[in-house]
């Protein structure tokens, strides 16, 4: 007499539904075993077998791999398994920039945490922008290679997005009208420069009335360029002739 011996040859399939959900399937009437640690076939009697065909919303907190095994109605465990990896996505936001990252597409759910973990193949939309007072935006991957802004990148490996920028320098110009500027009045500033208060210039025989220009058309003393300001500035010194004529009775 002879007994036939068989190996259950079904291979379950995995379909990623979104960044933290996947479904799996095999032949009708199958049970499934889903694990991040069971890389070898579980026994037919192991706890954890289910007839569910979806994972629900997974809490992904580390890289690794999900393994899916299948068992038929007679208790035969498949010799083959399906796998889907977990990928890490990191953000590094440089000074003077903003970074928008979203799951799946430009209309997907935004996230700001770093790192986050997603299922292999998840599209990540990335968009970077400059803050006021900065220029020369850069957007790079974790290897330092420039990537195109407002694009989507599939997480078939770990991803990292890095932004950078340069602080803009703005000029301050003065029209002195024959006067001498105060030595402490600067010729430039940046958005992070502490508040600047313009000192009074000097001119022999004249009284300084104040500055006009970027502050307006009314002469003002003690003009300030507040921290956080942007744009080039220009100021004109305004004077009153202060000489007093003398009279001598002849």
XYZ file of N, CA and C in Angstrom:
750
model
N 0.853 -1.186 0.000
C 0.000 0.000 0.000
C 0.891 1.239 0.000
N 0.363 2.305 -0.548
C 1.133 3.545 -0.690
C 0.275 4.734 -0.272
N 0.908 5.670 0.358
C 0.221 6.895 0.769
C 0.860 8.079 0.062
N 0.035 8.850 -0.574
C 0.547 10.044 -1.268
C 0.857 11.131 -0.244
N 1.970 11.792 -0.424
C 2.356 12.894 0.463
C 2.440 14.184 -0.364
N 1.925 15.224 0.203
C 1.787 16.465 -0.558
C 2.360 17.657 0.213
N 2.811 18.613 -0.549
C 3.173 19.920 0.017
C 2.214 20.954 -0.537
N 1.595 21.689 0.353
C 0.634 22.718 -0.082
C 1.421 23.836 -0.766
N 1.161 24.025 -2.056
C 2.025 24.890 -2.852
C 1.461 26.290 -3.064
N 0.338 26.600 -2.431
C -0.249 27.932 -2.623
C 0.685 29.017 -2.089
N 0.706 30.119 -2.790
C 1.445 31.295 -2.323
C 0.458 32.439 -2.150
N 0.304 32.957 -0.945
C -0.630 34.082 -0.773
C -0.101 35.324 -1.481
N -1.003 36.186 -1.864
C -0.608 37.444 -2.492
C -0.904 38.588 -1.534
N -0.113 39.649 -1.657
C -0.271 40.825 -0.812
C -0.528 42.035 -1.705
N -1.504 42.831 -1.328
C -1.790 44.082 -2.021
C -1.793 45.207 -0.995
N -0.938 46.213 -1.218
C -0.917 47.356 -0.306
C -2.129 48.233 -0.571
N -2.932 48.479 0.474
C -4.132 49.309 0.327
C -3.808 50.784 0.504
N -3.020 51.099 1.508
C -2.502 52.446 1.715
C -1.224 52.323 2.542
N -0.776 53.431 3.128
C 0.546 53.426 3.745
C 0.666 52.492 4.939
N -0.466 52.127 5.576
C -0.372 51.255 6.751
C -1.395 50.115 6.735
N -1.892 49.776 5.564
C -2.869 48.685 5.443
C -2.548 47.846 4.212
N -2.622 46.512 4.380
C -2.526 45.662 3.195
C -3.525 44.526 3.309
N -3.899 43.999 2.162
C -4.783 42.841 2.103
C -4.000 41.661 1.532
N -4.546 40.455 1.743
C -3.871 39.256 1.263
C -4.935 38.246 0.861
N -4.557 37.362 -0.025
C -5.529 36.387 -0.524
C -4.820 35.131 -0.998
N -5.594 34.051 -1.077
C -5.141 32.784 -1.654
C -6.396 32.063 -2.126
N -6.429 30.752 -2.075
C -7.607 30.019 -2.523
C -8.739 30.154 -1.513
N -9.944 29.968 -1.976
C -11.116 30.073 -1.101
C -11.011 29.078 0.048
N -11.515 29.479 1.210
C -11.512 28.613 2.377
C -10.205 28.576 3.121
N -9.273 29.454 2.774
C -7.963 29.454 3.414
C -7.981 30.238 4.715
N -7.017 29.946 5.571
C -6.737 30.741 6.768
C -5.354 31.356 6.605
N -5.126 32.452 7.320
C -3.896 33.206 7.122
C -3.189 33.440 8.456
N -1.887 33.481 8.382
C -1.060 33.771 9.549
C -0.185 34.966 9.182
N -0.357 36.066 9.910
C 0.356 37.306 9.618
C 1.275 37.623 10.782
N 2.543 37.890 10.499
C 3.516 38.106 11.572
C 4.682 38.931 11.053
N 5.312 39.673 11.965
C 6.561 40.365 11.621
C 7.777 39.594 12.113
N 7.545 38.481 12.764
C 8.666 37.709 13.318
C 8.708 36.265 12.810
N 7.597 35.770 12.262
C 7.529 34.371 11.840
C 7.970 34.249 10.382
N 9.295 34.159 10.184
C 9.819 34.061 8.826
C 9.851 32.631 8.314
N 9.647 31.671 9.216
C 9.534 30.264 8.812
C 8.094 29.824 9.029
N 7.697 28.771 8.343
C 6.300 28.350 8.362
C 5.830 28.017 9.788
N 4.700 28.593 10.232
C 4.160 28.237 11.553
C 3.467 26.880 11.479
N 3.249 26.280 12.618
C 2.517 25.018 12.639
C 1.038 25.281 12.398
N 0.335 24.285 11.964
C -1.097 24.439 11.693
C -1.868 24.739 12.964
N -1.316 24.372 14.108
C -2.016 24.573 15.379
C -1.570 25.839 16.113
N -0.654 26.585 15.522
C -0.170 27.803 16.186
C -1.300 28.799 16.360
N -1.227 29.588 17.448
C -2.228 30.633 17.642
C -1.927 31.780 16.689
N -2.954 32.394 16.179
C -2.759 33.524 15.287
C -3.330 33.329 13.900
N -3.785 32.136 13.581
C -4.415 31.911 12.276
C -5.767 32.635 12.238
N -6.084 33.209 11.081
C -7.320 33.974 10.950
C -7.869 33.816 9.539
N -9.159 34.015 9.413
C -9.781 33.994 8.077
C -9.906 35.407 7.514
N -9.482 36.404 8.299
C -9.516 37.783 7.812
C -8.573 37.939 6.620
N -8.906 38.838 5.727
C -8.056 39.069 4.561
C -7.479 40.484 4.522
N -7.548 41.193 5.642
C -6.974 42.542 5.686
C -6.344 42.793 7.044
N -5.341 43.675 7.091
C -4.633 43.939 8.338
C -5.292 45.029 9.166
N -6.166 45.828 8.568
C -6.628 47.020 9.273
C -5.518 48.049 9.305
N -5.695 49.111 10.070
C -4.685 50.167 10.147
C -3.582 49.741 11.108
N -2.424 49.472 10.554
C -1.301 48.996 11.348
C -0.611 50.153 12.058
N -0.056 49.899 13.222
C 0.815 50.849 13.904
C 2.247 50.449 13.589
N 2.870 51.201 12.695
C 4.212 50.856 12.222
C 5.220 51.724 12.961
N 6.111 51.101 13.705
C 7.041 51.857 14.542
C 8.500 51.471 14.336
N 8.765 50.622 13.377
C 10.146 50.225 13.106
C 10.187 49.561 11.741
N 11.377 49.558 11.137
C 11.522 48.827 9.882
C 11.462 47.335 10.163
N 11.150 46.567 9.143
C 11.033 45.124 9.284
C 10.270 44.564 8.104
N 9.684 43.397 8.292
C 8.953 42.726 7.214
C 7.725 42.034 7.786
N 6.622 42.145 7.084
C 5.438 41.343 7.395
C 5.482 40.068 6.557
N 5.221 38.940 7.205
C 5.153 37.641 6.539
C 3.715 37.138 6.588
N 3.235 36.604 5.482
C 1.891 36.035 5.425
C 1.989 34.598 4.932
N 1.472 33.698 5.770
C 1.399 32.272 5.424
C -0.064 31.901 5.238
N -0.311 30.844 4.478
C -1.681 30.401 4.215
C -1.824 28.924 4.583
N -3.030 28.563 5.060
C -3.346 27.169 5.462
C -4.670 26.784 4.807
N -4.717 25.597 4.218
C -5.973 25.181 3.576
C -6.928 24.588 4.598
N -8.092 24.194 4.124
C -9.146 23.695 5.021
C -8.759 22.403 5.705
N -7.775 21.694 5.161
C -7.338 20.442 5.769
C -6.169 20.637 6.732
N -5.764 21.880 6.944
C -4.696 22.147 7.888
C -3.305 22.114 7.303
N -3.198 22.088 5.986
C -1.886 22.089 5.347
C -1.362 23.525 5.233
N -0.165 23.753 5.741
C 0.441 25.083 5.718
C 1.268 25.221 4.448
N 1.144 26.360 3.809
C 1.847 26.583 2.549
C 3.359 26.538 2.747
N 4.046 26.036 1.721
C 5.505 26.054 1.742
C 6.049 27.434 1.399
N 5.192 28.242 0.819
C 5.609 29.577 0.379
C 4.906 30.649 1.209
N 5.523 31.779 1.285
C 4.966 32.907 2.033
C 5.004 34.158 1.160
N 4.175 35.120 1.520
C 4.233 36.439 0.897
C 4.840 37.404 1.910
N 5.530 38.430 1.405
C 6.168 39.394 2.302
C 5.918 40.813 1.820
N 5.934 41.723 2.761
C 5.930 43.150 2.445
C 6.765 43.863 3.501
N 7.698 44.670 3.056
C 8.640 45.333 3.967
C 8.050 46.625 4.527
N 8.609 47.042 5.648
C 8.271 48.322 6.268
C 9.442 49.275 6.040
N 9.140 50.471 5.548
C 10.184 51.445 5.215
C 10.116 52.647 6.162
N 11.285 53.261 6.360
C 11.389 54.451 7.207
C 11.428 55.697 6.338
N 10.672 56.732 6.750
C 10.676 58.016 6.049
C 11.072 59.096 7.055
N 12.135 59.857 6.741
C 12.632 60.897 7.635
C 12.518 62.271 6.986
N 12.368 63.274 7.845
C 12.328 64.671 7.420
C 13.411 65.450 8.166
N 14.107 66.334 7.446
C 15.075 67.231 8.068
C 14.837 68.623 7.481
N 14.234 69.485 8.291
C 13.785 70.795 7.803
C 14.814 71.849 8.189
N 15.468 72.438 7.186
C 16.491 73.432 7.431
C 15.917 74.779 7.817
N 16.740 75.608 8.463
C 16.338 76.956 8.848
C 15.890 77.746 7.630
N 14.776 78.449 7.770
C 14.281 79.293 6.691
C 13.454 78.562 5.654
N 13.081 77.315 5.942
C 12.301 76.541 4.975
C 11.095 75.888 5.646
N 10.145 75.488 4.821
C 9.052 74.630 5.260
C 9.072 73.371 4.409
N 8.579 72.284 4.970
C 8.566 71.007 4.251
C 7.211 70.346 4.470
N 6.508 70.097 3.385
C 5.227 69.402 3.428
C 5.430 67.987 2.901
N 5.037 66.997 3.697
C 5.092 65.601 3.268
C 3.715 64.982 3.473
N 3.287 64.200 2.485
C 1.959 63.589 2.540
C 2.032 62.132 2.097
N 1.182 61.305 2.714
C 1.064 59.922 2.287
C 0.283 59.836 0.974
N 0.746 59.015 0.077
C 0.053 58.598 -1.144
C 0.092 59.595 -2.298
N -0.221 60.903 -2.041
C -0.308 61.850 -3.148
C -0.344 63.264 -2.592
N -0.405 64.254 -3.495
C -0.465 65.655 -3.072
C -1.754 65.980 -2.337
N -2.764 65.150 -2.488
C -4.025 65.352 -1.776
C -4.181 64.392 -0.600
N -3.099 63.693 -0.263
C -3.146 62.722 0.826
C -3.024 63.362 2.198
N -2.934 62.522 3.216
C -2.814 62.970 4.602
C -1.398 63.451 4.876
N -1.283 64.674 5.391
C 0.031 65.243 5.692
C 0.562 64.681 7.010
N 1.882 64.615 7.118
C 2.511 64.223 8.376
C 3.742 65.083 8.605
N 4.023 65.351 9.891
C 5.181 66.167 10.253
C 6.152 65.404 11.155
N 5.748 64.247 11.644
C 6.628 63.463 12.509
C 7.809 62.925 11.705
N 8.909 62.660 12.400
C 10.078 62.063 11.774
C 10.839 61.246 12.811
N 11.090 59.963 12.551
C 10.659 59.273 11.334
C 9.225 58.773 11.440
N 8.658 58.407 10.276
C 7.434 57.623 10.221
C 7.761 56.350 9.461
N 6.885 55.357 9.585
C 7.118 54.074 8.939
C 5.923 53.730 8.060
N 6.220 53.257 6.867
C 5.172 52.977 5.884
C 5.449 51.635 5.225
N 4.423 51.095 4.610
C 4.595 49.839 3.881
C 5.347 50.074 2.579
N 6.097 49.083 2.183
C 6.900 49.185 0.967
C 6.046 49.619 -0.223
N 6.590 50.569 -0.992
C 5.907 51.046 -2.178
C 4.995 52.232 -1.950
N 4.866 52.674 -0.700
C 3.992 53.809 -0.423
C 4.523 55.066 -1.099
N 3.695 55.761 -1.887
C 4.126 57.037 -2.455
C 4.149 58.124 -1.377
N 5.204 58.924 -1.373
C 5.324 60.056 -0.453
C 5.463 61.329 -1.285
N 4.506 62.235 -1.124
C 4.561 63.526 -1.821
C 5.367 64.501 -0.979
N 6.237 65.281 -1.630
C 7.095 66.212 -0.900
C 7.075 67.568 -1.593
N 6.959 68.618 -0.780
C 6.949 69.985 -1.299
C 7.661 70.883 -0.294
N 8.650 71.650 -0.770
C 9.416 72.545 0.095
C 9.203 73.987 -0.340
N 9.358 74.916 0.611
C 9.187 76.338 0.307
C 10.097 77.156 1.215
N 10.361 78.397 0.790
C 11.176 79.322 1.566
C 10.314 80.119 2.529
N 10.874 80.416 3.693
C 10.274 81.390 4.584
C 10.751 82.788 4.181
N 10.026 83.793 4.626
C 10.399 85.168 4.326
C 11.801 85.464 4.857
N 12.613 86.101 4.010
C 13.967 86.466 4.411
C 15.020 85.460 4.034
N 14.636 84.450 3.232
C 15.594 83.419 2.834
C 15.518 83.208 1.325
N 16.577 82.642 0.770
C 16.671 82.422 -0.671
C 17.443 81.140 -0.928
N 17.527 80.757 -2.200
C 18.315 79.592 -2.640
C 17.846 78.305 -1.967
N 16.579 77.975 -2.165
C 16.003 76.753 -1.601
C 16.665 75.515 -2.187
N 16.972 74.543 -1.308
C 17.451 73.240 -1.766
C 16.566 72.144 -1.180
N 16.372 71.098 -1.952
C 15.640 69.912 -1.512
C 16.440 68.702 -1.981
N 16.879 67.891 -1.014
C 17.749 66.761 -1.338
C 17.238 65.501 -0.647
N 17.751 64.358 -1.126
C 17.458 63.105 -0.444
C 18.539 62.820 0.595
N 18.439 61.674 1.232
C 19.374 61.365 2.300
C 20.804 61.183 1.846
N 21.014 60.998 0.544
C 22.362 60.866 -0.002
C 22.934 62.198 -0.442
N 22.152 63.273 -0.299
C 22.622 64.592 -0.693
C 22.377 64.924 -2.153
N 21.603 64.100 -2.839
C 21.284 64.350 -4.247
C 20.033 65.216 -4.346
N 20.108 66.252 -5.170
C 18.961 67.144 -5.337
C 17.789 66.389 -5.947
N 16.589 66.675 -5.453
C 15.382 66.086 -6.016
C 14.435 67.208 -6.410
N 13.543 66.906 -7.331
C 12.620 67.908 -7.857
C 11.540 68.211 -6.831
N 11.255 69.490 -6.655
C 10.222 69.917 -5.710
C 8.839 69.531 -6.228
N 7.908 69.367 -5.291
C 6.503 69.055 -5.609
C 6.391 67.761 -6.418
N 7.025 66.726 -5.923
C 7.009 65.433 -6.602
C 6.689 64.321 -5.611
N 6.415 63.133 -6.152
C 6.071 61.966 -5.343
C 7.157 60.909 -5.495
N 7.515 60.277 -4.383
C 8.600 59.299 -4.367
C 8.101 58.015 -3.697
N 8.278 56.889 -4.360
C 7.819 55.612 -3.824
C 8.826 55.056 -2.819
N 8.325 54.663 -1.676
C 9.184 54.144 -0.609
C 9.489 52.672 -0.864
N 10.292 52.410 -1.886
C 10.768 51.048 -2.126
C 12.040 50.772 -1.339
N 12.506 51.785 -0.649
C 13.593 51.714 0.332
C 13.328 52.824 1.330
N 14.211 52.974 2.306
C 14.047 54.080 3.244
C 14.220 55.406 2.506
N 13.470 56.428 2.944
C 13.513 57.742 2.318
C 13.891 58.804 3.341
N 14.575 59.834 2.862
C 14.855 60.998 3.692
C 14.788 62.238 2.817
N 14.136 63.287 3.338
C 14.011 64.549 2.623
C 14.656 65.644 3.462
N 15.558 66.411 2.843
C 16.346 67.423 3.556
C 16.194 68.755 2.824
N 15.810 69.803 3.549
C 15.701 71.133 2.946
C 16.789 72.053 3.492
N 17.119 73.063 2.703
C 18.100 74.055 3.120
C 17.834 75.373 2.420
N 18.439 76.446 2.933
C 18.279 77.772 2.338
C 19.393 78.672 2.848
N 19.526 79.825 2.195
C 20.491 80.839 2.586
C 19.746 82.083 3.034
N 20.217 82.682 4.117
C 19.580 83.897 4.613
C 19.876 85.060 3.663
N 18.840 85.780 3.278
C 19.009 86.913 2.360
C 19.661 88.089 3.080
N 20.494 88.835 2.345
C 21.103 90.065 2.860
C 20.498 91.249 2.123
N 20.020 92.242 2.881
C 19.381 93.424 2.306
C 20.264 94.650 2.541
N 20.292 95.546 1.563
C 21.143 96.735 1.658
C 20.403 97.885 2.327
N 21.187 98.737 2.985
C 20.682 99.998 3.536
C 21.531 101.106 2.922
N 20.918 101.981 2.157
C 21.648 103.069 1.514
C 21.211 104.408 2.113
N 22.143 105.354 2.113
C 21.914 106.657 2.735
C 22.249 107.771 1.742
N 21.395 108.749 1.665
C 21.680 109.991 0.940
C 21.903 111.066 1.992
N 23.145 111.557 2.101
C 23.516 112.370 3.250
C 23.316 113.877 3.021
N 23.151 114.291 1.774
C 22.970 115.728 1.497
C 24.055 116.564 2.185
N 25.287 116.195 1.931
C 26.482 116.892 2.435
C 26.757 116.647 3.913
N 25.985 115.802 4.549
C 26.251 115.470 5.945
C 27.166 114.256 6.059
N 27.517 113.914 7.287
C 28.362 112.748 7.572
C 27.554 111.740 8.375
N 27.478 110.541 7.873
C 26.679 109.515 8.541
C 27.351 109.077 9.836
N 26.529 108.647 10.793
C 27.059 108.095 12.038
C 27.764 106.770 11.731
N 28.888 106.542 12.347
C 29.704 105.366 12.026
C 28.981 104.063 12.345
N 28.042 104.088 13.257
C 27.370 102.855 13.658
C 26.193 102.467 12.793
N 25.802 103.329 11.862
C 24.673 102.991 11.002
C 25.103 101.949 9.970
N 24.463 100.783 9.951
C 24.935 99.679 9.102
C 24.543 99.860 7.642
N 25.227 99.130 6.785
C 24.952 99.180 5.350
C 24.143 97.979 4.871
N 23.868 97.047 5.764
C 23.075 95.872 5.388
C 22.462 95.251 6.640
N 21.521 94.347 6.406
C 20.903 93.619 7.530
C 20.267 92.340 6.993
N 19.847 91.464 7.913
C 19.160 90.226 7.566
C 17.887 90.116 8.382
N 17.048 89.162 8.030
C 15.763 89.015 8.716
C 15.959 88.679 10.187
N 17.096 88.077 10.547
C 17.355 87.705 11.935
C 18.163 88.755 12.698
N 18.548 89.864 12.014
C 19.312 90.921 12.677
C 18.458 91.580 13.755
N 19.046 91.817 14.899
C 18.312 92.512 15.960
C 17.877 93.890 15.480
N 16.854 94.436 16.106
C 16.309 95.730 15.709
C 17.406 96.786 15.639
N 17.428 97.510 14.522
C 18.416 98.565 14.280
C 17.755 99.915 14.521
N 18.399 100.774 15.283
C 17.949 102.153 15.452
C 18.990 103.074 14.824
N 18.579 103.830 13.824
C 19.525 104.690 13.114
C 19.930 105.876 13.984
N 21.246 106.074 14.089
C 21.778 107.214 14.834
C 21.729 108.472 13.959
N 21.792 109.620 14.613
C 21.751 110.888 13.886
C 23.083 111.151 13.192
N 23.048 111.612 11.953
C 24.273 112.057 11.281
C 24.624 113.475 11.729
N 25.672 114.004 11.145
C 26.091 115.359 11.529
C 26.437 116.171 10.287
N 26.310 117.517 10.444
C 26.702 118.436 9.365
C 26.958 119.799 9.993
N 28.122 120.286 9.782
C 28.499 121.566 10.387
C 27.573 122.678 9.909
N 27.033 123.420 10.886
C 26.173 124.551 10.571
C 24.731 124.184 10.276
N 24.370 122.934 10.447
C 23.013 122.489 10.144
C 22.475 121.638 11.303
N 21.172 121.653 11.448
C 20.476 120.813 12.430
C 19.803 119.658 11.693
N 20.006 118.472 12.203
C 19.407 117.282 11.600
C 17.932 117.213 11.978
N 17.075 117.160 10.957
C 15.624 117.096 11.194
C 15.091 115.664 11.254
N 15.793 114.740 10.627
C 15.334 113.353 10.628
C 15.535 112.698 9.279
N 15.211 111.407 9.254
C 15.344 110.601 8.035
C 14.001 110.514 7.318
N 14.057 110.509 5.995
C 12.896 110.146 5.179
C 13.330 109.032 4.238
N 12.361 108.408 3.593
C 12.686 107.316 2.663
C 11.826 106.107 2.957
N 12.460 105.013 3.328
C 11.717 103.779 3.585
C 10.772 103.901 4.775
N 11.007 104.899 5.615
C 10.128 105.136 6.770
C 8.989 106.089 6.442
N 8.978 106.694 5.258
C 7.923 107.622 4.884
C 8.484 108.973 4.482
N 7.590 109.939 4.251
C 7.991 111.255 3.740
C 8.120 112.303 4.840
N 7.741 111.954 6.064
C 7.888 112.876 7.187
C 9.201 112.589 7.901
N 10.087 113.603 8.029
C 11.375 113.358 8.689
C 11.203 112.810 10.100
N 11.965 111.756 10.410
C 11.896 111.116 11.723
C 13.310 110.844 12.226
N 13.491 111.071 13.517
C 14.720 110.656 14.179
C 14.496 109.295 14.841
N 15.596 108.608 15.088
C 15.500 107.307 15.760
C 14.747 106.266 14.952
N 14.830 106.346 13.640
C 14.151 105.376 12.781
C 14.660 103.962 13.084
N 13.726 103.019 13.140
C 14.087 101.639 13.448
C 13.792 100.708 12.281
N 14.657 99.726 12.118
C 14.408 98.587 11.231
C 14.221 97.391 12.159
N 12.987 96.975 12.320
C 12.659 95.956 13.312
C 13.197 94.592 12.899
N 13.581 93.803 13.889
C 13.975 92.425 13.626
C 12.827 91.712 12.920
N 13.136 90.991 11.872
C 12.113 90.327 11.079
C 11.751 91.085 9.822
N 12.292 92.310 9.669
C 12.028 93.087 8.456
C 12.743 92.467 7.269
N 12.263 92.811 6.069
C 12.902 92.352 4.844
C 12.898 93.478 3.822
N 13.709 93.331 2.793
C 13.749 94.288 1.697
C 14.842 95.324 1.868
N 15.331 95.823 0.751
C 16.331 96.886 0.787
C 15.710 98.170 1.332
N 16.514 98.965 2.059
C 16.049 100.208 2.660
C 16.903 101.374 2.156
N 16.286 102.546 2.077
C 17.031 103.758 1.715
C 16.520 104.917 2.552
N 17.459 105.775 2.985
C 17.117 106.893 3.868
C 17.858 108.142 3.404
N 17.175 109.271 3.514
C 17.739 110.562 3.140
C 17.782 111.459 4.366
N 18.947 112.075 4.604
C 19.101 112.997 5.728
C 18.495 114.357 5.362
N 17.732 114.909 6.292
C 17.095 116.215 6.093
C 17.678 117.210 7.100
N 17.985 118.423 6.620
C 18.708 119.404 7.423
C 17.996 120.763 7.426
N 18.234 121.490 8.501
C 17.841 122.910 8.572
C 19.111 123.723 8.801
N 19.265 124.785 7.995
C 20.439 125.649 8.130
C 20.334 126.377 9.465
N 21.326 126.180 10.315
C 21.203 126.676 11.688
C 22.026 127.922 11.974
N 22.651 128.512 10.961
C 23.472 129.718 11.192
C 22.582 130.873 11.657
N 23.116 131.713 12.544
C 22.414 132.919 13.027
C 23.216 134.135 12.580
N 22.614 135.001 11.801
C 23.349 136.201 11.372
C 23.599 137.137 12.555
N 24.673 137.905 12.476
C 24.982 138.876 13.525
C 24.770 140.299 13.004
N 24.410 141.201 13.908
C 24.199 142.609 13.553
C 25.147 143.476 14.348
N 25.811 144.380 13.657
C 26.692 145.354 14.312
C 26.249 146.772 13.974
N 25.951 147.530 14.986
C 25.543 148.931 14.741
C 26.774 149.739 14.354
N 26.717 150.316 13.181
C 27.844 151.119 12.717
C 27.671 152.571 13.154
